[in-house]
Tab-separated table of C-alpha atoms in Angstrom:
chain	number	residue	atom	x	y	z
A	1	MET	CA	2.632	-3.561	-17.801
A	2	GLU	CA	-0.555	-5.612	-18.053
A	3	SER	CA	-2.580	-2.740	-16.536
A	4	GLU	CA	-2.289	0.977	-17.690
A	5	ASN	CA	-3.213	1.742	-14.029
A	6	HIS	CA	0.272	0.465	-12.941
A	7	LYS	CA	2.549	3.506	-12.932
A	8	ILE	CA	6.128	4.472	-11.764
A	9	ILE	CA	7.029	8.093	-11.181
A	10	ARG	CA	10.762	8.319	-10.800
A	11	GLY	CA	12.286	10.538	-8.164
A	12	PHE	CA	8.997	11.624	-6.617
A	13	LEU	CA	10.393	12.533	-3.218
A	14	LEU	CA	11.580	16.199	-3.021
A	15	PRO	CA	14.957	17.148	-1.534
A	16	GLY	CA	14.942	17.071	2.236
A	17	GLU	CA	11.814	14.924	2.474
A	18	LYS	CA	13.562	11.615	3.025
A	19	GLU	CA	15.271	12.722	6.272
A	20	LYS	CA	12.079	14.208	7.749
A	21	ILE	CA	10.072	11.030	6.873
A	22	ILE	CA	12.682	8.729	8.360
A	23	ASP	CA	12.892	10.769	11.534
A	24	TRP	CA	9.040	10.587	11.917
A	25	VAL	CA	8.825	6.784	11.192
A	26	LYS	CA	11.506	5.991	13.677
A	27	SER	CA	9.680	7.997	16.341
A	28	ILE	CA	6.505	5.841	16.196
A	29	ASN	CA	6.308	3.769	19.286
A	30	VAL	CA	3.361	1.525	19.533
A	31	THR	CA	2.725	-2.064	20.631
A	32	GLN	CA	0.731	-4.301	18.242
A	33	SER	CA	-0.814	-7.672	18.577
A	34	ILE	CA	-1.731	-9.472	15.307
A	35	TYR	CA	-4.554	-12.134	15.682
A	36	ASN	CA	-5.928	-12.229	12.111
A	37	HIS	CA	-4.515	-15.355	10.311
A	38	HIS	CA	-4.324	-13.762	6.923
A	39	ILE	CA	-2.466	-10.705	8.208
A	40	LYS	CA	-0.034	-13.039	10.148
A	41	GLU	CA	0.754	-14.741	6.915
A	42	VAL	CA	1.377	-11.524	5.140
A	43	ARG	CA	3.632	-10.080	7.850
A	44	LYS	CA	5.399	-13.213	9.100
A	45	ASN	CA	8.468	-12.445	6.872
A	46	LEU	CA	8.338	-8.600	7.254
A	47	ASN	CA	11.128	-8.525	9.802
A	48	GLY	CA	9.951	-5.068	10.950
A	49	ASN	CA	6.875	-3.034	11.712
A	50	SER	CA	3.833	-1.800	9.778
A	51	TYR	CA	1.941	1.224	11.166
A	52	MET	CA	-1.602	1.784	9.894
A	53	PHE	CA	-3.470	4.989	9.888
A	54	ASP	CA	-7.073	5.656	8.642
A	55	VAL	CA	-6.700	9.040	6.964
A	56	SER	CA	-10.156	9.756	5.738
A	57	LYS	CA	-12.253	7.911	8.368
A	58	THR	CA	-15.006	6.767	6.046
A	59	PRO	CA	-16.882	3.562	6.534
A	60	GLU	CA	-14.823	2.024	3.679
A	61	THR	CA	-11.471	2.995	5.018
A	62	LYS	CA	-12.301	2.128	8.498
A	63	LYS	CA	-13.303	-1.484	7.489
A	64	ILE	CA	-10.147	-1.949	5.326
A	65	SER	CA	-7.711	-0.424	7.649
A	66	GLU	CA	-9.104	-2.342	10.629
A	67	PHE	CA	-8.705	-5.579	8.714
A	68	GLN	CA	-5.308	-5.005	7.325
A	69	SER	CA	-3.859	-3.992	10.658
A	70	SER	CA	-5.648	-6.633	12.599
A	71	GLY	CA	-7.403	-3.935	14.661
A	72	ASN	CA	-4.092	-1.857	15.230
A	73	VAL	CA	-5.079	1.429	13.533
A	74	ILE	CA	-3.150	4.281	15.101
A	75	ASN	CA	-5.421	7.002	16.184
A	76	GLU	CA	-2.921	9.962	15.959
A	77	ASP	CA	-2.601	12.928	13.722
A	78	LEU	CA	-0.274	12.436	10.682
A	79	PRO	CA	2.544	15.012	10.136
A	80	GLN	CA	1.939	17.656	7.455
A	81	ILE	CA	4.441	16.040	5.175
A	82	ILE	CA	2.420	12.935	4.858
A	83	LEU	CA	-0.863	14.965	4.061
A	84	ASP	CA	1.137	16.918	1.515
A	85	LEU	CA	2.218	13.700	-0.156
A	86	ILE	CA	-1.352	12.516	-0.391
A	87	GLU	CA	-2.222	15.796	-2.068
A	88	ARG	CA	0.596	15.532	-4.575
A	89	ILE	CA	-0.110	11.815	-5.419
A	90	SER	CA	-3.790	12.635	-6.123
A	91	LYS	CA	-2.783	15.421	-8.447
A	92	GLU	CA	0.055	13.492	-10.211
A	93	ILE	CA	-1.850	10.340	-10.766
A	94	GLN	CA	-5.230	12.162	-11.200
A	95	ILE	CA	-7.298	10.087	-8.635
A	96	PRO	CA	-9.687	11.202	-5.928
A	97	LYS	CA	-8.452	11.420	-2.408
A	98	ASP	CA	-11.734	11.215	-0.461
A	99	ARG	CA	-11.062	7.658	0.780
A	100	VAL	CA	-7.432	7.135	1.829
A	101	LEU	CA	-5.735	4.838	4.380
A	102	PHE	CA	-1.945	4.781	4.959
A	103	GLN	CA	0.803	2.567	6.202
A	104	ALA	CA	4.336	3.332	7.349
A	105	ILE	CA	6.561	0.317	6.954
A	106	ASP	CA	9.926	0.037	8.730
A	107	MET	CA	11.751	-3.175	7.616
A	108	ASN	CA	15.142	-4.529	8.619
A	109	CYS	CA	17.647	-6.385	6.493
A	110	GLY	CA	16.239	-9.907	5.533
A	111	GLY	CA	12.613	-8.933	5.398
A	112	LYS	CA	10.408	-9.395	2.387
A	113	VAL	CA	6.847	-8.946	1.232
A	114	ASN	CA	5.002	-12.241	1.035
A	115	PRO	CA	2.657	-12.843	-2.019
A	116	HIS	CA	-0.775	-11.421	-1.351
A	117	TYR	CA	-3.751	-9.266	-2.414
A	118	ASP	CA	-4.751	-6.286	-0.422
A	119	ALA	CA	-8.217	-6.249	1.133
A	120	THR	CA	-11.159	-4.113	-0.384
A	121	ILE	CA	-15.030	-4.072	-0.280
A	122	GLY	CA	-17.556	-4.422	-2.971
A	123	GLY	CA	-17.659	-1.543	-5.496
A	124	PHE	CA	-14.078	-0.470	-4.745
A	125	VAL	CA	-10.465	-1.089	-5.720
A	126	ASN	CA	-7.687	-0.686	-3.075
A	127	TYR	CA	-5.261	1.260	-5.279
A	128	LYS	CA	-1.842	1.366	-3.602
A	129	CYS	CA	0.630	4.164	-4.250
A	130	ASN	CA	3.915	3.439	-2.541
A	131	ILE	CA	6.965	5.586	-1.977
A	132	SER	CA	10.423	3.998	-1.433
A	133	VAL	CA	11.896	6.430	1.149
A	134	LEU	CA	14.836	4.368	2.268
A	135	SER	CA	16.091	1.532	0.124
A	136	GLU	CA	18.686	0.265	-2.330
A	137	ASN	CA	17.139	-0.588	-5.797
A	138	TYR	CA	14.792	-3.623	-5.852
A	139	ASP	CA	12.412	-5.673	-7.919
A	140	PHE	CA	8.669	-5.626	-7.049
A	141	TYR	CA	6.415	-8.248	-8.560
A	142	ILE	CA	2.761	-7.592	-9.635
A	143	ASP	CA	1.388	-10.795	-11.161
A	144	LYS	CA	3.488	-11.317	-14.231
A	145	ASP	CA	4.825	-7.729	-14.244
A	146	VAL	CA	8.168	-6.602	-12.585
A	147	MET	CA	8.724	-3.028	-11.459
A	148	ASN	CA	12.292	-2.030	-10.747
A	149	ILE	CA	12.123	0.507	-7.904
A	150	ASN	CA	14.747	3.158	-6.955
A	151	GLU	CA	14.870	5.167	-3.721
A	152	GLY	CA	12.533	8.041	-4.087
A	153	ASP	CA	10.306	6.484	-6.648
A	154	LEU	CA	6.464	6.508	-6.424
A	155	TYR	CA	4.836	3.292	-7.762
A	156	CYS	CA	1.109	2.724	-8.043
A	157	PHE	CA	-0.813	-0.428	-8.728
A	158	GLU	CA	-4.273	-2.067	-8.159
A	159	ALA	CA	-3.511	-4.018	-5.019
A	160	SER	CA	-6.758	-5.651	-4.595
A	161	LEU	CA	-6.755	-6.868	-8.222
A	162	TYR	CA	-3.257	-8.259	-8.567
A	163	LYS	CA	-1.141	-10.525	-6.295
A	164	HIS	CA	2.010	-8.709	-5.470
A	165	TRP	CA	5.268	-9.525	-3.508
A	166	SER	CA	9.093	-8.844	-3.266
A	167	ASP	CA	12.159	-10.848	-2.908
A	168	GLU	CA	14.043	-10.908	0.467
A	169	PHE	CA	15.875	-7.500	1.014
A	170	SER	CA	19.500	-7.321	1.931
A	171	PHE	CA	19.227	-3.837	3.308
A	172	ASN	CA	16.975	-1.848	5.672
A	173	ARG	CA	14.027	-0.223	4.077
A	174	ILE	CA	11.360	2.323	4.867
A	175	LEU	CA	8.226	2.489	2.710
A	176	LEU	CA	5.255	4.712	2.684
A	177	SER	CA	2.084	2.952	1.384
A	178	PHE	CA	-0.935	5.091	0.512
A	179	GLY	CA	-4.195	3.059	-0.138
A	180	PHE	CA	-6.610	5.068	-2.247
A	181	VAL	CA	-9.972	3.379	-2.160
A	182	LEU	CA	-11.332	4.078	-5.527
A	183	ASN	CA	-14.672	3.303	-7.376
A	184	TYR	CA	-14.230	0.845	-10.262
A	185	SER	CA	-15.041	3.651	-12.772
A	186	ASP	CA	-12.097	5.801	-11.453
A	187	LEU	CA	-9.853	3.139	-12.851
A	188	GLY	CA	-11.795	2.370	-16.036
A	189	ARG	CA	-13.179	-0.807	-14.698
A	190	ASN	CA	-16.823	-2.169	-14.181
A	191	GLU	CA	-18.566	-5.116	-12.656
A	192	ASP	CA	-17.992	-7.366	-15.623
A	193	ASP	CA	-14.290	-6.896	-15.609
A	194	PRO	CA	-12.475	-10.378	-15.024
A	195	ARG	CA	-10.164	-8.805	-12.418
A	196	ILE	CA	-13.182	-7.373	-10.531
A	197	ARG	CA	-14.950	-10.681	-10.581
A	198	LEU	CA	-11.759	-12.216	-9.134
A	199	SER	CA	-11.528	-9.592	-6.534
A	200	LYS	CA	-15.035	-10.357	-5.407
A	201	ARG	CA	-14.223	-13.988	-4.814
A	202	ILE	CA	-11.086	-13.097	-2.970
A	203	GLU	CA	-12.987	-10.612	-0.844
A	204	LYS	CA	-14.897	-13.423	0.822
A	205	TYR	CA	-11.701	-14.421	2.647
A	206	PHE	CA	-11.327	-10.906	4.073
A	207	GLN	CA	-14.615	-11.000	6.064
């Protein structure tokens, strides 16, 4: 891996969690309208739904979640299983959990993730920790690196610093995507880091 901050934890989901998460995701019933051009491009081949929640409700998570959902943040309480996963991820990866946003993604066969960077704001990295809840094995691309992901795996990467995408999926897929909004120093980076400088240029398109 190009970055030591890109990690895979195999078999992260505990027995019984998969079914509970699937039941909850399938129970979400909201209507969304996407007006933001950038978000339309990211989602146009998703072939499914993405549900955004602002967990921490800080100024930073509010701005990022509003942008990445095109104003469709769901203002409902999350089930305890999701809150417990945030706690476990924070302890496993050893990252703070004071600024967290969260997406539940329900994709149908034929969907894919288009190449993109995640939004962030100055001083922070949008560090994504994703859990493959329902899926066959697949490759996930992060710049020049390829992660092979199995059902139940947790995989984390600097989503605002590296372009990432997937191939088209030949199966239905449910993914949990936790965005930990971290200070540069939490990931061993600083203002002079080439990836941070690139992120600042990209950030201008997210205004």
